[in-house]
Short mmCIF file of C-alpha atoms in Angstrom, two decimals:
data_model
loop_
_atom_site.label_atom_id
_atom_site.label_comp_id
_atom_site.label_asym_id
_atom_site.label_seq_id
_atom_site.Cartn_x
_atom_site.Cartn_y
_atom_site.Cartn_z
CA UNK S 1 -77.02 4.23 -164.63
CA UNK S 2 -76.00 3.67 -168.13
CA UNK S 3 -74.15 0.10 -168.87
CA UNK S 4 -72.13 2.04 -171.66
CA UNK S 5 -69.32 2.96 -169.73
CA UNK S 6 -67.03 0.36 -168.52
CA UNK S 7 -64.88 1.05 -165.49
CA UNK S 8 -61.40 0.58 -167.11
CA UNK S 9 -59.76 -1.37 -164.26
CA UNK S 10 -57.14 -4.24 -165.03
CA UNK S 11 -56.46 -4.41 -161.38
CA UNK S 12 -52.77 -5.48 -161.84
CA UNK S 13 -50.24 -5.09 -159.05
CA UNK S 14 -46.70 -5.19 -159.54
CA UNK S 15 -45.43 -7.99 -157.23
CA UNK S 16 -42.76 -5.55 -155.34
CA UNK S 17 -45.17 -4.25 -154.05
CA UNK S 18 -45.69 -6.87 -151.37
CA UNK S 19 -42.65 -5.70 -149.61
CA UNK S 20 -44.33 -2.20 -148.94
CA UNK S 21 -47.69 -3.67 -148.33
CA UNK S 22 -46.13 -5.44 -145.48
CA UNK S 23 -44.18 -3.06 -143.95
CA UNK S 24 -47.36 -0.31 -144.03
CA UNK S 25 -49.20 -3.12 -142.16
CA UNK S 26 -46.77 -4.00 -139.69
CA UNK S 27 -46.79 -0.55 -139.13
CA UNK S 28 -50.15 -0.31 -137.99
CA UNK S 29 -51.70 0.42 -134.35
CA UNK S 30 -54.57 0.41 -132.22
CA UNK S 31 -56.06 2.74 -130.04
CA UNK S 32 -55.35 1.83 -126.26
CA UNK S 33 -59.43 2.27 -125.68
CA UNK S 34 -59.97 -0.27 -128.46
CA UNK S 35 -60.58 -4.04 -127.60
CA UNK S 36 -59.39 -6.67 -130.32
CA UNK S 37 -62.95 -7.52 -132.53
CA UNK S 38 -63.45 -9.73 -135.36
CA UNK S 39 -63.80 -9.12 -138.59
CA UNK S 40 -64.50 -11.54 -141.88
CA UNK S 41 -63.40 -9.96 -145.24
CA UNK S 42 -64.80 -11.20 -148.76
CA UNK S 43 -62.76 -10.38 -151.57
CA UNK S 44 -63.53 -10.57 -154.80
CA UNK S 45 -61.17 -10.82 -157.78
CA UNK S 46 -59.61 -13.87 -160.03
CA UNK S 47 -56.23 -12.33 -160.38
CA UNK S 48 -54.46 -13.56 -156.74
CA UNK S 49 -51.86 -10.56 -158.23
CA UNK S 50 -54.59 -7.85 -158.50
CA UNK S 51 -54.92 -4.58 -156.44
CA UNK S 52 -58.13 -5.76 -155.09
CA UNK S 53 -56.17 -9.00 -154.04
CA UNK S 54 -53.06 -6.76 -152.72
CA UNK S 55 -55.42 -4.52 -150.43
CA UNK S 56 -57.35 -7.77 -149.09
CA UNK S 57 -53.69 -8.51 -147.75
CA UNK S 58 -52.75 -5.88 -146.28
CA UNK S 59 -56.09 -5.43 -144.67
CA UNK S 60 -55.58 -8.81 -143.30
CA UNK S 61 -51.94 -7.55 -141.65
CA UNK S 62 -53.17 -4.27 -140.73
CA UNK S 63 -55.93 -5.84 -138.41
CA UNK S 64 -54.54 -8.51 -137.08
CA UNK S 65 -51.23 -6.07 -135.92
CA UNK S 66 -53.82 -4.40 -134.57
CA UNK S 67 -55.25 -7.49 -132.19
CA UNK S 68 -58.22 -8.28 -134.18
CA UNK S 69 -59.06 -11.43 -135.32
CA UNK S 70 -59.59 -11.77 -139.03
CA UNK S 71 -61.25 -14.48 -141.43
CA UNK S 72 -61.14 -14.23 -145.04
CA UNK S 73 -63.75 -15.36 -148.15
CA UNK S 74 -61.95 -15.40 -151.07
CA UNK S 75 -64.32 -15.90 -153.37
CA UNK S 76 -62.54 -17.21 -156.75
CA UNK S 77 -60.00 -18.98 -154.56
CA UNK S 78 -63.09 -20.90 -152.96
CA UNK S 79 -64.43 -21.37 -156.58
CA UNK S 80 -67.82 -19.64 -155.33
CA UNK S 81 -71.12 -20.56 -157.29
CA UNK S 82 -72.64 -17.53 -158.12
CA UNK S 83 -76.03 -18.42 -159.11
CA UNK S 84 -78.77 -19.46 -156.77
CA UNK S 85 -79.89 -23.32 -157.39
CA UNK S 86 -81.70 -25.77 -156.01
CA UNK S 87 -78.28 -27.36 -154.57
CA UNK S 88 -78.59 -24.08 -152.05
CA UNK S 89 -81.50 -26.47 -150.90
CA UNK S 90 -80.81 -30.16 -150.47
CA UNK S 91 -84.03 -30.92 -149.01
CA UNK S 92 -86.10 -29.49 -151.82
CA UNK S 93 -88.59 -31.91 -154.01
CA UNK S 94 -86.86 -31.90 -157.42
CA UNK S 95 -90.74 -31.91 -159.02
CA UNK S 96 -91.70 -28.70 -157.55
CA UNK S 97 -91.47 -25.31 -158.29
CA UNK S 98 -88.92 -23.33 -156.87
CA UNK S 99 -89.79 -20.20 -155.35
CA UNK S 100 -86.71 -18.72 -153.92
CA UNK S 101 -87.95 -16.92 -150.85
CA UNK S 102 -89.91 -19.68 -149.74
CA UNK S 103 -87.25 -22.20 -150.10
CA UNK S 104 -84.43 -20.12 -148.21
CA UNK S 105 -87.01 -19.44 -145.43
CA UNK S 106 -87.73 -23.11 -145.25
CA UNK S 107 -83.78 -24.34 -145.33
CA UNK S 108 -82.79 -21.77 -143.56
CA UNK S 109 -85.29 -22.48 -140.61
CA UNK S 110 -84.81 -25.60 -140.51
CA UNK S 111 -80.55 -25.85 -140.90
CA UNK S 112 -81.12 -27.55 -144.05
CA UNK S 113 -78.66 -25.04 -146.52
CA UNK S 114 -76.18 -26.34 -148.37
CA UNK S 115 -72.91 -26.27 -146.53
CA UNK S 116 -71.11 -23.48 -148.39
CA UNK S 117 -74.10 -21.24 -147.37
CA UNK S 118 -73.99 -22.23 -144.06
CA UNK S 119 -70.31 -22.10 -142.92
CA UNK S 120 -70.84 -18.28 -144.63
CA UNK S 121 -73.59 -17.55 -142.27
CA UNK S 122 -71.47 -18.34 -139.50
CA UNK S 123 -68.74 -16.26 -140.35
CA UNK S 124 -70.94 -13.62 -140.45
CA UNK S 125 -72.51 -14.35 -136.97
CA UNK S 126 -69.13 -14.61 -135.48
CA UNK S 127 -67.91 -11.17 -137.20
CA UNK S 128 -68.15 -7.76 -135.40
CA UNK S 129 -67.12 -5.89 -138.66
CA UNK S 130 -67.44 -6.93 -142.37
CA UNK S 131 -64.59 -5.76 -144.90
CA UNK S 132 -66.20 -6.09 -148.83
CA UNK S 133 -63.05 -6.04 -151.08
CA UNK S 134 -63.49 -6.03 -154.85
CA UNK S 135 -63.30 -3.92 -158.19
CA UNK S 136 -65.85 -1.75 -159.21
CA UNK S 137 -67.16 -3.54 -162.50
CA UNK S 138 -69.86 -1.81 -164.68
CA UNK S 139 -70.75 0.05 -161.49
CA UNK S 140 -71.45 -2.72 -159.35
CA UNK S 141 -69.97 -5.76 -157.68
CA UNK S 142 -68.58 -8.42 -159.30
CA UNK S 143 -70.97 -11.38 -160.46
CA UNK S 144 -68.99 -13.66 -157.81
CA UNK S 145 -69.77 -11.42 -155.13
CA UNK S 146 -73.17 -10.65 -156.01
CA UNK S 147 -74.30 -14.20 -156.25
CA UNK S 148 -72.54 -14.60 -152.58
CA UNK S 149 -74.93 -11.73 -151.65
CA UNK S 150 -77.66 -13.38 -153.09
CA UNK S 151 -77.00 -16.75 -151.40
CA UNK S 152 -75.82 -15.84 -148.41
CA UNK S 153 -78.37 -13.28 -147.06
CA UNK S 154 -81.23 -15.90 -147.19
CA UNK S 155 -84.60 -14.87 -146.04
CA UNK S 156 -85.19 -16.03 -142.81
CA UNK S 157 -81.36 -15.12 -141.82
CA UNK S 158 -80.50 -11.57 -143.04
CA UNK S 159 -84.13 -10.64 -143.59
CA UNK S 160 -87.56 -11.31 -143.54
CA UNK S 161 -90.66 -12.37 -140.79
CA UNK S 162 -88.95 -13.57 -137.32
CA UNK S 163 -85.90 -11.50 -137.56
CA UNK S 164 -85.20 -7.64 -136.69
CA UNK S 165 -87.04 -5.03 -138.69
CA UNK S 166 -85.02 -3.94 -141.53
CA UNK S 167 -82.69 -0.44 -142.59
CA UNK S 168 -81.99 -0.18 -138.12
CA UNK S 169 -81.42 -3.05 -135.94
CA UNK S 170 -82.34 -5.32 -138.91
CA UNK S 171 -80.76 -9.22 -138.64
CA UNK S 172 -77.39 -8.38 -138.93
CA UNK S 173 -77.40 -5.55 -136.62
CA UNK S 174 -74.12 -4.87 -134.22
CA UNK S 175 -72.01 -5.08 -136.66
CA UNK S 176 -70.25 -2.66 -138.97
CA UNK S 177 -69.98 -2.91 -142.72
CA UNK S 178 -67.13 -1.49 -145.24
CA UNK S 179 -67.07 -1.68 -148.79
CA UNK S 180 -63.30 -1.23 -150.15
CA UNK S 181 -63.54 -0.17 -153.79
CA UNK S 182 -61.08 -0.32 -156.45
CA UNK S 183 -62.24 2.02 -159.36
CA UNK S 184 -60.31 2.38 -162.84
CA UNK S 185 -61.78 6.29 -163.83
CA UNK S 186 -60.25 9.40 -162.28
CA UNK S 187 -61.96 10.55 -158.61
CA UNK S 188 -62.79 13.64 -160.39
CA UNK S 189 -65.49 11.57 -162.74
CA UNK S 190 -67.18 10.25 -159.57
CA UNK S 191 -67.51 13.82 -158.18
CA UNK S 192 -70.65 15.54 -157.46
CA UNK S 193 -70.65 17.07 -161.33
CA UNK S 194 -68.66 13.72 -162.54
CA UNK S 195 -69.85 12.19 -165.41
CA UNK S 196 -70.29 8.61 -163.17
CA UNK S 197 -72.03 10.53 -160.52
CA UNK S 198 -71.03 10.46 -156.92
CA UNK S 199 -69.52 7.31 -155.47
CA UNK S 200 -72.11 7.56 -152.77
CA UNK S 201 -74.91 7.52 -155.19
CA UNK S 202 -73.51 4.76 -157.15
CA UNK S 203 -73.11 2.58 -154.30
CA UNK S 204 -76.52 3.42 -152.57
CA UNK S 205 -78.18 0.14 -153.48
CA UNK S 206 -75.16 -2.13 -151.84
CA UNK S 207 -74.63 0.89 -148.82
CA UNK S 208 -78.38 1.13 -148.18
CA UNK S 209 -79.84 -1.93 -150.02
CA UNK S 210 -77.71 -4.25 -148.74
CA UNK S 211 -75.63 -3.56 -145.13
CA UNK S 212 -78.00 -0.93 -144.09
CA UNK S 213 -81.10 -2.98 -144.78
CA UNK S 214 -79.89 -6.14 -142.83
CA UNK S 215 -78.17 -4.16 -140.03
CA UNK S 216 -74.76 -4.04 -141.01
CA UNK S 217 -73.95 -0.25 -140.21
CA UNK S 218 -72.29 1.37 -143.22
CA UNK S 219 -69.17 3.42 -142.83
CA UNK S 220 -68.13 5.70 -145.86
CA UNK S 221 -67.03 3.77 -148.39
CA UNK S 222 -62.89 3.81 -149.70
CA UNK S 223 -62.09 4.51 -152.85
CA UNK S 224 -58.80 3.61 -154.62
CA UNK S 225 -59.10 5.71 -158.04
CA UNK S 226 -57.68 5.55 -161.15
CA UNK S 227 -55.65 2.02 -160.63
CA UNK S 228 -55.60 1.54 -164.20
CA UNK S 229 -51.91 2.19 -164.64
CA UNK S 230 -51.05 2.72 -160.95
CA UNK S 231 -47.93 3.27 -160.42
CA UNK S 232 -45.44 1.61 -158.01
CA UNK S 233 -45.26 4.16 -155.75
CA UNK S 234 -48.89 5.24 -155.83
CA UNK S 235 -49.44 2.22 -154.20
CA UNK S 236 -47.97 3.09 -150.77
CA UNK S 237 -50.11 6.23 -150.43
CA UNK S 238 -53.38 4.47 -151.24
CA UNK S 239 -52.30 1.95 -148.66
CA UNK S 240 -51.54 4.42 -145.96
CA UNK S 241 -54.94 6.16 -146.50
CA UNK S 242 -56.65 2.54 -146.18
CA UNK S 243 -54.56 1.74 -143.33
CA UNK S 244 -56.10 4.81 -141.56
CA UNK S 245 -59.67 3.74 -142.31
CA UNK S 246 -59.11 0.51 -141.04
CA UNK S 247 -57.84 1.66 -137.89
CA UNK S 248 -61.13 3.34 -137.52
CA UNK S 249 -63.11 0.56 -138.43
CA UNK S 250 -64.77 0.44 -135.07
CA UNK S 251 -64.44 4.21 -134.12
CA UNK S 252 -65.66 5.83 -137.14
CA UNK S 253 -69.18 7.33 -137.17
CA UNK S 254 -71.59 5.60 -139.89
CA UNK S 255 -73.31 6.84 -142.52
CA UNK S 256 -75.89 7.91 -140.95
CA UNK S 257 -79.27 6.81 -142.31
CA UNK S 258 -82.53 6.82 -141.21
CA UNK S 259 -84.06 4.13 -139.30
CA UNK S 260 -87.22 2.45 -140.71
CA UNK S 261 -88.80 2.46 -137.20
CA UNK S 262 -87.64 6.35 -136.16
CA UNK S 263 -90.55 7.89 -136.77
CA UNK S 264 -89.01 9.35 -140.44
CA UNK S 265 -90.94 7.42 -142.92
CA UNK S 266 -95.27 6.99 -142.81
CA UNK S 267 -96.72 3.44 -142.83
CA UNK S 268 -96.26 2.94 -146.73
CA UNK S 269 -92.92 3.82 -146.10
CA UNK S 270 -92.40 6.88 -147.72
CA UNK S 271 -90.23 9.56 -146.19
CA UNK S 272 -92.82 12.24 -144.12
CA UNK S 273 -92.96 15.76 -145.76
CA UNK S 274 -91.07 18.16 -144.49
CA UNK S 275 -88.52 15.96 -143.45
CA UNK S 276 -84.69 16.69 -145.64
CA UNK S 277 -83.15 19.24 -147.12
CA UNK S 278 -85.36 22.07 -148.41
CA UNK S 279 -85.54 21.40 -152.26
CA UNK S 280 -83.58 17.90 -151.33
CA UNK S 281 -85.03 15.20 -153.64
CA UNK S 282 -83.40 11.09 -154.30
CA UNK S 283 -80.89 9.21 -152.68
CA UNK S 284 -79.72 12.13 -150.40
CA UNK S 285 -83.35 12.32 -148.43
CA UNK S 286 -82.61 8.86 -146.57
CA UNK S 287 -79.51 10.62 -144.70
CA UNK S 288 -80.03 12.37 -141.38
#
């Protein structure tokens, strides 16, 4: 993935749009079948008047109209450290070397994190569903919500010796993850023949690397594109498509990726030949 093309997103929102981001929310419903759940969102942008922060919203409105109970991690508004440090572990000797894994197994066993991790963790024990908001930035996340993935999902809690086997049940598993992507190019660029490459591909590492591995079950990701120079009323349709996958957030099928312990993959982990697509090669052999 080259780093020389920028995803033009500004991210800006008109504030009139509020009105309609409400009234698509309140609009919202839940199947009879469907019990009330609970779901954590963590957004991630520094403009509070940004798409990204405009969708967060009206996710917020849609669930909760529909029974659920919703907390929300804004990370800018929380002023969220990015960087891992040796404030993530109080306890640790300030004359010894920090090895990262080691000292989030050893906090993390023993309640010791810092408090910002902590009260994180919790949210994500108490959620049933997990809503990642944010703008696609040089293909990725951005810095503020990687570092909350790096500091969050210690070893010891999301992975690692003494918790569920990873990519299946793994630590976190039970629960379903979204990521809710706000993307400046056109759709067509992120298309199969798209210069980008396919959304899907480009999000692998966060869809597989990330909620699959630790047992957060990945739905199919949603994509608002081209929200560059969105206009007013584009905004209602991209909310009434998100609407819709929200209201499927627990009825939707997952992506459906192959379990570490399903008999796919040989002892060094490596996918068994003959397994795939014939000629099927990359990301797309780690689908059923």
């Amino acid at each position: 993935m080259s780093n020389h093309a920028p995803q033009q997103q500004s991210d800006r929102l008109p504030s009139a749009l509020r009105t309609e981001s409400e009234h698509l929310a309140e609009s919202g419903h839940r199947a009879e079948s469907e019990r009330p759940r609970r779901v954590l969102i963590v957004t991630a942008h520094p403009e509070p008047r940004s798409l990204t922060a405009a969708l967060a919203d009206f996710a917020v409105e849609r669930l909760r109209s529909a029974g659920h109970e919703v907390r929300v991690s804004d990370l800018y508004a929380m002023k969220w450290q990015a960087a891992i440090g040796t404030d993530d572990f109080p306890d640790h000797p300030a004359d010894t070397r920090l090895n990262v894994l080691e000292a989030q197994g050893a906090a993390t066993g023993a309640g010791r994190l810092a408090a910002e991790l902590a009260a994180e963790q919790e949210k994500l024990r108490w959620a049933d569903a997990v809503v990642f908001q944010f703008p696609l930035w040089w293909f990725s996340v951005p810095a503020i919500l990687k570092g909350w993935i790096d500091r969050v999902l210690t070893y010891g809690f999301a992975h690692g010796p003494g918790v569920e086997l990873p990519y299946g049940d793994g630590a976190l598993g039970g629960r379903r993850g979204l990521l809710a992507v706000s993307v400046g190019a056109r759709e067509s660029s992120f298309s199969d023949r798209g210069v980008h490459g396919p959304l899907a591909d480009v999000l692998f590492p966060l869809q597989h690397g990330v909620l699959w591995f630790t047992g957060l079950a990945p739905l199919e990701p949603f994509a608002a594109y081209g929200t560059v120079a969105l206009p007013e009323e584009g905004f209602a349709a991209v909310a009434e498509a998100y609407g819709r996958r929200l209201d499927g957030l627990f009825t939707e099928e997952p992506v459906p990726f192959r379990r570490l312990d399903g008999g796919d993959y040989e002892r060094d982990m490596r996918l068994k030949e003959g397994l795939g697509r014939p000629g099927g090669r990359g990301l797309e052999l780690h689908t059923r």
